[in-house]
PDB file of C-alpha atoms in Angstrom:
ATOM      1  CA  TYR A  10       0.000   0.000   0.000  1.00  0.00           C
ATOM      2  CA  ALA A  11       1.016   3.636  -0.378  1.00  0.00           C
ATOM      3  CA  TYR A  12       1.707   5.783   2.674  1.00  0.00           C
ATOM      4  CA  ASP A  13       2.498   8.983   0.726  1.00  0.00           C
ATOM      5  CA  GLU A  14       1.224  10.243  -2.620  1.00  0.00           C
ATOM      6  CA  ILE A  15       3.197  13.074  -4.218  1.00  0.00           C
ATOM      7  CA  LYS A  16       1.459  15.115  -6.918  1.00  0.00           C
ATOM      8  CA  LEU A  17       3.523  17.332  -9.219  1.00  0.00           C
ATOM      9  CA  GLY A  18       1.473  19.839 -11.176  1.00  0.00           C
ATOM     10  CA  SER A  19      -1.007  18.117 -13.489  1.00  0.00           C
ATOM     11  CA  ASP A  20       0.736  14.711 -13.243  1.00  0.00           C
ATOM     12  CA  ALA A  21      -1.079  11.771 -11.698  1.00  0.00           C
ATOM     13  CA  PRO A  22      -0.151  11.240  -8.023  1.00  0.00           C
ATOM     14  CA  PHE A  23       2.999   9.169  -7.544  1.00  0.00           C
ATOM     15  CA  ALA A  24       2.712   6.555  -4.791  1.00  0.00           C
ATOM     16  CA  PHE A  25       5.456   5.829  -2.265  1.00  0.00           C
ATOM     17  CA  ALA A  26       4.949   2.149  -1.502  1.00  0.00           C
ATOM     18  CA  ALA A  27       5.525   0.548   1.902  1.00  0.00           C
ATOM     19  CA  GLY A  28       8.712  -1.471   2.202  1.00  0.00           C
ATOM     20  CA  GLU A  29      12.232  -0.375   1.303  1.00  0.00           C
ATOM     21  CA  ALA A  30      12.461  -2.583  -1.808  1.00  0.00           C
ATOM     22  CA  ALA A  31       9.026  -1.494  -3.065  1.00  0.00           C
ATOM     23  CA  PHE A  32       9.921   2.175  -2.495  1.00  0.00           C
ATOM     24  CA  VAL A  33      13.048   1.853  -4.647  1.00  0.00           C
ATOM     25  CA  GLU A  34      11.460  -0.340  -7.323  1.00  0.00           C
ATOM     26  CA  ASN A  35       8.484   1.981  -7.828  1.00  0.00           C
ATOM     27  CA  LEU A  36      10.768   4.945  -8.375  1.00  0.00           C
ATOM     28  CA  ALA A  37      13.259   2.935 -10.464  1.00  0.00           C
ATOM     29  CA  ARG A  38      10.484   1.949 -12.884  1.00  0.00           C
ATOM     30  CA  GLU A  39       9.788   5.640 -13.439  1.00  0.00           C
ATOM     31  CA  PHE A  40      13.482   6.630 -13.423  1.00  0.00           C
ATOM     32  CA  PRO A  41      15.483   3.535 -14.537  1.00  0.00           C
ATOM     33  CA  GLU A  42      18.670   5.548 -15.045  1.00  0.00           C
ATOM     34  CA  GLU A  43      18.505   6.756 -11.422  1.00  0.00           C
ATOM     35  CA  ARG A  44      18.473   3.359  -9.652  1.00  0.00           C
ATOM     36  CA  ASP A  45      21.958   3.843  -8.148  1.00  0.00           C
ATOM     37  CA  ALA A  46      21.018   7.316  -6.921  1.00  0.00           C
ATOM     38  CA  LEU A  47      17.856   5.918  -5.310  1.00  0.00           C
ATOM     39  CA  LEU A  48      19.792   3.173  -3.534  1.00  0.00           C
ATOM     40  CA  LYS A  49      22.298   5.759  -2.273  1.00  0.00           C
ATOM     41  CA  TYR A  50      19.458   8.024  -1.134  1.00  0.00           C
ATOM     42  CA  VAL A  51      17.757   5.298   0.919  1.00  0.00           C
ATOM     43  CA  ALA A  52      21.049   4.125   2.433  1.00  0.00           C
ATOM     44  CA  LEU A  53      21.995   7.710   3.316  1.00  0.00           C
ATOM     45  CA  CYS A  54      18.608   8.426   4.917  1.00  0.00           C
ATOM     46  CA  LYS A  55      18.901   5.309   7.084  1.00  0.00           C
ATOM     47  CA  ARG A  56      22.465   6.189   8.075  1.00  0.00           C
ATOM     48  CA  VAL A  57      21.733   9.815   8.923  1.00  0.00           C
ATOM     49  CA  ASN A  58      18.626   8.854  10.883  1.00  0.00           C
ATOM     50  CA  LYS A  59      20.739   6.438  12.941  1.00  0.00           C
ATOM     51  CA  LEU A  60      23.293   9.185  13.675  1.00  0.00           C
ATOM     52  CA  ALA A  61      20.631  10.950  15.744  1.00  0.00           C
ATOM     53  CA  ASP A  62      20.892   8.171  18.354  1.00  0.00           C
ATOM     54  CA  GLY A  63      24.354   9.349  19.370  1.00  0.00           C
ATOM     55  CA  TYR A  64      23.289  12.979  19.585  1.00  0.00           C
ATOM     56  CA  PHE A  65      20.327  12.278  21.856  1.00  0.00           C
ATOM     57  CA  PHE A  66      22.304   9.744  23.903  1.00  0.00           C
ATOM     58  CA  ALA A  67      24.790  12.524  24.698  1.00  0.00           C
ATOM     59  CA  LYS A  68      21.970  14.508  26.330  1.00  0.00           C
ATOM     60  CA  LEU A  69      21.949  11.994  29.201  1.00  0.00           C
ATOM     61  CA  PHE A  70      25.248  13.436  30.428  1.00  0.00           C
ATOM     62  CA  PRO A  71      26.425  16.768  31.923  1.00  0.00           C
ATOM     63  CA  VAL A  72      26.859  19.645  29.485  1.00  0.00           C
ATOM     64  CA  TRP A  73      30.666  19.353  29.350  1.00  0.00           C
ATOM     65  CA  VAL A  74      30.371  15.657  28.405  1.00  0.00           C
ATOM     66  CA  GLN A  75      27.750  16.521  25.771  1.00  0.00           C
ATOM     67  CA  ARG A  76      30.104  19.058  24.198  1.00  0.00           C
ATOM     68  CA  LEU A  77      32.962  16.566  24.165  1.00  0.00           C
ATOM     69  CA  LEU A  78      30.829  13.849  22.557  1.00  0.00           C
ATOM     70  CA  ASN A  79      29.421  16.313  20.020  1.00  0.00           C
ATOM     71  CA  CYS A  80      32.941  17.414  19.024  1.00  0.00           C
ATOM     72  CA  VAL A  81      34.310  13.866  18.781  1.00  0.00           C
ATOM     73  CA  ALA A  82      31.587  11.275  18.188  1.00  0.00           C
ATOM     74  CA  ASN A  83      28.748  13.347  16.724  1.00  0.00           C
ATOM     75  CA  ARG A  84      30.564  15.447  14.128  1.00  0.00           C
ATOM     76  CA  GLU A  85      28.908  13.665  11.211  1.00  0.00           C
ATOM     77  CA  TYR A  86      25.488  14.210  12.787  1.00  0.00           C
ATOM     78  CA  PHE A  87      26.006  17.986  12.697  1.00  0.00           C
ATOM     79  CA  LYS A  88      27.276  17.826   9.110  1.00  0.00           C
ATOM     80  CA  TRP A  89      23.928  16.448   7.904  1.00  0.00           C
ATOM     81  CA  ALA A  90      21.879  18.483  10.372  1.00  0.00           C
ATOM     82  CA  ARG A  91      23.314  21.676   8.850  1.00  0.00           C
ATOM     83  CA  ALA A  92      22.794  20.539   5.244  1.00  0.00           C
ATOM     84  CA  THR A  93      19.457  21.355   3.617  1.00  0.00           C
ATOM     85  CA  THR A  94      17.233  18.672   2.126  1.00  0.00           C
ATOM     86  CA  TRP A  95      17.409  20.294  -1.303  1.00  0.00           C
ATOM     87  CA  SER A  96      21.212  20.506  -1.350  1.00  0.00           C
ATOM     88  CA  VAL A  97      21.656  16.820  -0.468  1.00  0.00           C
ATOM     89  CA  VAL A  98      19.034  15.541  -2.915  1.00  0.00           C
ATOM     90  CA  SER A  99      20.457  17.767  -5.663  1.00  0.00           C
ATOM     91  CA  GLU A 100      23.888  16.193  -5.197  1.00  0.00           C
ATOM     92  CA  LEU A 101      22.419  12.696  -5.566  1.00  0.00           C
ATOM     93  CA  THR A 102      20.485  13.271  -8.794  1.00  0.00           C
ATOM     94  CA  PRO A 103      20.371  15.926 -11.524  1.00  0.00           C
ATOM     95  CA  ASN A 104      16.814  14.897 -12.522  1.00  0.00           C
ATOM     96  CA  PRO A 105      14.494  17.794 -11.506  1.00  0.00           C
ATOM     97  CA  ARG A 106      11.362  15.617 -11.409  1.00  0.00           C
ATOM     98  CA  LEU A 107      12.961  12.977  -9.190  1.00  0.00           C
ATOM     99  CA  ARG A 108      14.311  15.707  -6.921  1.00  0.00           C
ATOM    100  CA  ALA A 109      10.803  17.112  -6.569  1.00  0.00           C
ATOM    101  CA  LEU A 110       9.282  13.691  -5.822  1.00  0.00           C
ATOM    102  CA  LEU A 111      11.855  12.841  -3.152  1.00  0.00           C
ATOM    103  CA  CYS A 112      11.540  16.273  -1.554  1.00  0.00           C
ATOM    104  CA  GLY A 113       7.731  16.030  -1.716  1.00  0.00           C
ATOM    105  CA  GLN A 114       7.709  14.436   1.723  1.00  0.00           C
ATOM    106  CA  TRP A 115       8.434  17.848   3.228  1.00  0.00           C
ATOM    107  CA  GLY A 116       4.653  18.043   3.688  1.00  0.00           C
ATOM    108  CA  ASP A 117       5.081  15.539   6.528  1.00  0.00           C
ATOM    109  CA  TYR A 118       7.146  18.003   8.563  1.00  0.00           C
ATOM    110  CA  GLY A 119       6.144  21.365   7.118  1.00  0.00           C
ATOM    111  CA  LEU A 120       9.335  23.170   6.096  1.00  0.00           C
ATOM    112  CA  LYS A 121      10.405  23.699   2.473  1.00  0.00           C
ATOM    113  CA  PRO A 122      13.327  21.584   1.170  1.00  0.00           C
ATOM    114  CA  GLU A 123      15.444  24.712   0.670  1.00  0.00           C
ATOM    115  CA  ASP A 124      15.080  25.515   4.394  1.00  0.00           C
ATOM    116  CA  SER A 125      14.703  22.145   6.124  1.00  0.00           C
ATOM    117  CA  SER A 126      17.511  20.150   7.698  1.00  0.00           C
ATOM    118  CA  PHE A 127      18.312  16.941   5.827  1.00  0.00           C
ATOM    119  CA  LEU A 128      18.375  15.252   9.220  1.00  0.00           C
ATOM    120  CA  ILE A 129      14.588  15.711   9.472  1.00  0.00           C
ATOM    121  CA  GLN A 130      14.040  14.532   5.893  1.00  0.00           C
ATOM    122  CA  ALA A 131      16.128  11.424   6.600  1.00  0.00           C
ATOM    123  CA  GLY A 132      14.128  10.752   9.754  1.00  0.00           C
ATOM    124  CA  ILE A 133      10.827  10.947   7.873  1.00  0.00           C
ATOM    125  CA  VAL A 134      12.061   8.693   5.053  1.00  0.00           C
ATOM    126  CA  ALA A 135      13.498   6.089   7.445  1.00  0.00           C
ATOM    127  CA  HIS A 136      10.373   6.219   9.621  1.00  0.00           C
ATOM    128  CA  TYR A 137       8.005   5.477   6.725  1.00  0.00           C
ATOM    129  CA  LEU A 138      10.106   2.916   4.821  1.00  0.00           C
ATOM    130  CA  GLY A 139       8.309   0.068   6.579  1.00  0.00           C
ATOM    131  CA  GLY A 140       4.913   1.701   6.098  1.00  0.00           C
ATOM    132  CA  ALA A 141       2.606   3.579   8.446  1.00  0.00           C
ATOM    133  CA  TYR A 142       0.172   2.443  11.127  1.00  0.00           C
ATOM    134  CA  TYR A 143      -3.128   3.902  12.232  1.00  0.00           C
ATOM    135  CA  PRO A 144      -5.121   3.231  15.420  1.00  0.00           C
ATOM    136  CA  VAL A 145      -8.373   1.338  14.883  1.00  0.00           C
ATOM    137  CA  GLY A 146     -11.197   3.785  15.575  1.00  0.00           C
ATOM    138  CA  GLY A 147      -9.124   6.907  14.919  1.00  0.00           C
ATOM    139  CA  SER A 148      -6.533   8.917  16.841  1.00  0.00           C
ATOM    140  CA  GLN A 149      -8.972   9.561  19.701  1.00  0.00           C
ATOM    141  CA  GLN A 150      -8.345   5.959  20.777  1.00  0.00           C
ATOM    142  CA  ILE A 151      -4.831   6.966  21.883  1.00  0.00           C
ATOM    143  CA  SER A 152      -6.103   9.460  24.463  1.00  0.00           C
ATOM    144  CA  ALA A 153      -8.902   7.061  25.459  1.00  0.00           C
ATOM    145  CA  ALA A 154      -6.241   4.490  26.321  1.00  0.00           C
ATOM    146  CA  LEU A 155      -3.990   6.976  28.162  1.00  0.00           C
ATOM    147  CA  ILE A 156      -6.591   8.703  30.329  1.00  0.00           C
ATOM    148  CA  PRO A 157      -7.309   5.751  32.690  1.00  0.00           C
ATOM    149  CA  THR A 158      -3.575   5.434  33.433  1.00  0.00           C
ATOM    150  CA  ILE A 159      -3.284   9.158  34.192  1.00  0.00           C
ATOM    151  CA  GLU A 160      -6.321   9.063  36.478  1.00  0.00           C
ATOM    152  CA  ALA A 161      -5.152   5.876  38.215  1.00  0.00           C
ATOM    153  CA  ALA A 162      -1.964   7.725  39.172  1.00  0.00           C
ATOM    154  CA  GLY A 163      -4.013  10.536  40.744  1.00  0.00           C
ATOM    155  CA  GLY A 164      -3.992  12.845  37.738  1.00  0.00           C
ATOM    156  CA  LYS A 165      -6.840  14.636  35.985  1.00  0.00           C
ATOM    157  CA  VAL A 166      -7.481  15.312  32.293  1.00  0.00           C
ATOM    158  CA  PHE A 167      -9.253  18.563  31.410  1.00  0.00           C
ATOM    159  CA  VAL A 168     -11.038  19.391  28.169  1.00  0.00           C
ATOM    160  CA  LYS A 169     -12.693  22.681  27.173  1.00  0.00           C
ATOM    161  CA  ALA A 170     -10.213  24.429  29.467  1.00  0.00           C
ATOM    162  CA  ARG A 171      -7.681  27.124  28.567  1.00  0.00           C
ATOM    163  CA  VAL A 172      -4.537  27.785  30.580  1.00  0.00           C
ATOM    164  CA  ALA A 173      -4.640  31.418  31.676  1.00  0.00           C
ATOM    165  CA  GLY A 174      -1.305  31.471  33.471  1.00  0.00           C
ATOM    166  CA  ILE A 175       1.442  29.519  35.199  1.00  0.00           C
ATOM    167  CA  VAL A 176       1.484  29.947  38.968  1.00  0.00           C
ATOM    168  CA  CYS A 177       5.016  30.613  40.238  1.00  0.00           C
ATOM    169  CA  GLU A 178       6.147  30.736  43.853  1.00  0.00           C
ATOM    170  CA  SER A 179       9.673  31.157  45.248  1.00  0.00           C
ATOM    171  CA  GLY A 180      11.182  31.084  41.779  1.00  0.00           C
ATOM    172  CA  ARG A 181       9.562  27.907  40.468  1.00  0.00           C
ATOM    173  CA  ALA A 182       6.371  26.838  38.685  1.00  0.00           C
ATOM    174  CA  VAL A 183       3.926  25.197  41.088  1.00  0.00           C
ATOM    175  CA  GLY A 184       0.636  25.112  39.178  1.00  0.00           C
ATOM    176  CA  LEU A 185      -1.745  26.655  36.674  1.00  0.00           C
ATOM    177  CA  THR A 186      -4.833  28.803  36.429  1.00  0.00           C
ATOM    178  CA  VAL A 187      -7.338  27.532  33.865  1.00  0.00           C
ATOM    179  CA  GLN A 188     -10.512  29.002  32.422  1.00  0.00           C
ATOM    180  CA  ARG A 189     -13.507  27.110  31.091  1.00  0.00           C
ATOM    181  CA  VAL A 190     -14.182  27.686  27.396  1.00  0.00           C
ATOM    182  CA  ALA A 191     -17.272  27.230  25.252  1.00  0.00           C
ATOM    183  CA  ALA A 192     -17.479  24.964  22.200  1.00  0.00           C
ATOM    184  CA  SER A 193     -16.560  28.008  20.075  1.00  0.00           C
ATOM    185  CA  GLY A 194     -13.255  28.285  21.941  1.00  0.00           C
ATOM    186  CA  GLU A 195     -14.222  31.534  23.684  1.00  0.00           C
ATOM    187  CA  VAL A 196     -13.762  31.892  27.432  1.00  0.00           C
ATOM    188  CA  LYS A 197     -17.103  31.608  29.250  1.00  0.00           C
ATOM    189  CA  GLU A 198     -18.081  34.943  30.775  1.00  0.00           C
ATOM    190  CA  GLY A 199     -18.825  35.116  34.460  1.00  0.00           C
ATOM    191  CA  VAL A 200     -16.936  31.899  35.242  1.00  0.00           C
ATOM    192  CA  ALA A 201     -13.949  32.378  37.527  1.00  0.00           C
ATOM    193  CA  ALA A 202     -10.577  30.871  36.667  1.00  0.00           C
ATOM    194  CA  THR A 203      -9.643  27.721  38.583  1.00  0.00           C
ATOM    195  CA  ARG A 204      -6.290  27.456  40.335  1.00  0.00           C
ATOM    196  CA  ILE A 205      -4.610  24.043  40.165  1.00  0.00           C
ATOM    197  CA  ILE A 206      -1.515  23.332  42.248  1.00  0.00           C
ATOM    198  CA  ALA A 207       0.705  20.500  41.030  1.00  0.00           C
ATOM    199  CA  ARG A 208       2.195  17.927  43.374  1.00  0.00           C
ATOM    200  CA  SER A 209       5.773  18.297  42.122  1.00  0.00           C
ATOM    201  CA  GLY A 210       5.974  20.755  39.218  1.00  0.00           C
ATOM    202  CA  VAL A 211       4.713  21.882  35.808  1.00  0.00           C
ATOM    203  CA  ILE A 212       5.725  20.590  32.390  1.00  0.00           C
ATOM    204  CA  SER A 213       4.686  22.713  29.427  1.00  0.00           C
ATOM    205  CA  GLY A 214       4.295  21.281  25.941  1.00  0.00           C
ATOM    206  CA  ALA A 215       3.027  24.567  24.494  1.00  0.00           C
ATOM    207  CA  GLY A 216       6.326  25.808  23.074  1.00  0.00           C
ATOM    208  CA  ALA A 217       8.771  28.331  24.490  1.00  0.00           C
ATOM    209  CA  MET A 218       7.030  31.541  23.353  1.00  0.00           C
ATOM    210  CA  VAL A 219       3.581  30.529  24.609  1.00  0.00           C
ATOM    211  CA  THR A 220       5.038  29.232  27.875  1.00  0.00           C
ATOM    212  CA  SER A 221       6.901  32.512  28.376  1.00  0.00           C
ATOM    213  CA  ALA A 222       3.700  34.497  27.809  1.00  0.00           C
ATOM    214  CA  LEU A 223       2.003  32.472  30.562  1.00  0.00           C
ATOM    215  CA  VAL A 224       4.699  33.392  33.101  1.00  0.00           C
ATOM    216  CA  THR A 225       4.159  36.729  34.862  1.00  0.00           C
ATOM    217  CA  PRO A 226       6.700  39.272  33.537  1.00  0.00           C
ATOM    218  CA  GLY A 227       9.550  40.109  35.871  1.00  0.00           C
ATOM    219  CA  ALA A 228      12.665  38.606  37.343  1.00  0.00           C
ATOM    220  CA  LEU A 229      11.454  35.027  37.005  1.00  0.00           C
ATOM    221  CA  ARG A 230      11.095  35.224  33.236  1.00  0.00           C
ATOM    222  CA  ALA A 231      14.678  36.521  32.979  1.00  0.00           C
ATOM    223  CA  GLN A 232      15.822  33.802  35.384  1.00  0.00           C
ATOM    224  CA  LEU A 233      14.290  31.132  33.148  1.00  0.00           C
ATOM    225  CA  GLY A 234      16.406  32.467  30.282  1.00  0.00           C
ATOM    226  CA  TYR A 235      13.540  33.131  27.867  1.00  0.00           C
ATOM    227  CA  ASP A 236      14.569  36.679  26.977  1.00  0.00           C
ATOM    228  CA  ALA A 237      18.109  35.681  26.016  1.00  0.00           C
ATOM    229  CA  MET A 238      16.848  32.638  24.104  1.00  0.00           C
ATOM    230  CA  PHE A 239      14.316  34.605  22.048  1.00  0.00           C
ATOM    231  CA  ALA A 240      16.964  37.175  21.157  1.00  0.00           C
ATOM    232  CA  SER A 241      19.176  34.479  19.602  1.00  0.00           C
ATOM    233  CA  VAL A 242      16.661  31.880  18.375  1.00  0.00           C
ATOM    234  CA  GLY A 243      13.444  33.673  17.410  1.00  0.00           C
ATOM    235  CA  ALA A 244      10.190  32.003  16.409  1.00  0.00           C
ATOM    236  CA  SER A 245      10.023  28.858  14.281  1.00  0.00           C
ATOM    237  CA  THR A 246       7.727  28.167  11.339  1.00  0.00           C
ATOM    238  CA  SER A 247       4.280  27.251  12.645  1.00  0.00           C
ATOM    239  CA  HIS A 248       1.654  24.938  11.205  1.00  0.00           C
ATOM    240  CA  VAL A 249      -2.046  24.287  11.651  1.00  0.00           C
ATOM    241  CA  TYR A 250      -3.940  20.993  11.747  1.00  0.00           C
ATOM    242  CA  ALA A 251      -7.518  20.851  10.493  1.00  0.00           C
ATOM    243  CA  PHE A 252      -9.588  17.843  11.570  1.00  0.00           C
ATOM    244  CA  VAL A 253     -12.504  17.332   9.194  1.00  0.00           C
ATOM    245  CA  GLY A 254     -15.381  14.941   9.875  1.00  0.00           C
ATOM    246  CA  MET A 255     -17.177  13.391   6.892  1.00  0.00           C
ATOM    247  CA  ARG A 256     -20.202  11.140   6.674  1.00  0.00           C
ATOM    248  CA  GLY A 257     -19.467   7.763   5.118  1.00  0.00           C
ATOM    249  CA  SER A 258     -16.688   5.185   5.047  1.00  0.00           C
ATOM    250  CA  GLY A 259     -13.356   5.611   3.323  1.00  0.00           C
ATOM    251  CA  GLU A 260     -14.474   3.246   0.584  1.00  0.00           C
ATOM    252  CA  GLU A 261     -17.735   5.128  -0.002  1.00  0.00           C
ATOM    253  CA  LEU A 262     -15.952   8.468  -0.191  1.00  0.00           C
ATOM    254  CA  GLY A 263     -13.063   7.227  -2.317  1.00  0.00           C
ATOM    255  CA  LEU A 264     -10.472   8.105   0.317  1.00  0.00           C
ATOM    256  CA  ARG A 265      -7.047   6.437   0.123  1.00  0.00           C
ATOM    257  CA  GLY A 266      -4.882   5.555   3.125  1.00  0.00           C
ATOM    258  CA  ALA A 267      -2.009   7.851   2.163  1.00  0.00           C
ATOM    259  CA  ASN A 268      -0.805  11.330   3.023  1.00  0.00           C
TER     260      ASN A 268
END
């Protein structure tokens, strides 16, 4: 089966088939003179993806050990991390249509080939080579399976609630204030915010800029290092997911199981 379909202009969609051999053979039928380049591309993607193991393993150690490992053992990782997807693919093949097809998977991570790190492209390619998997009943089944475990450990899961701020005391985050929101996403008027104090701390998955905005301005924000980080890093490219519900089965609607 196909996990990705890449459409170039008015051409029919080109299917990326599950399985490393099928991936190469499908493309080699379309570009027989590029078989060697395709084999090199797949091998390189697998190799570069594996290099990430050493980089993230180094993060288990103190900063000085990380720096030493990055200078000695992880030099090749940084070489490919700094190279763009487009530059690497262009070195492998001069064929503009094949370049476009291979780079077409940038839709899976949302940054154009001229701007994206080849490390991310390699990770996507290596991840999908064996195919893709989908939870029976839709993605909601993942949260349905997680919630009982969270609650059994004494936690709570809130929906229709917006975080209004992070509660900080004595220089550390200790909880949140949340506001109830309507189905439209607007905060319900006349309903007071609820203060929730965490047992041991707060972990934010909202991104650095949003997290910073939720911390009361002052010495603590500077202490957390946000101001210095934003001055050197800036904002990243954002993306939006749209979840669309349709009446009917995939077969009835002619939907295929590919990106």
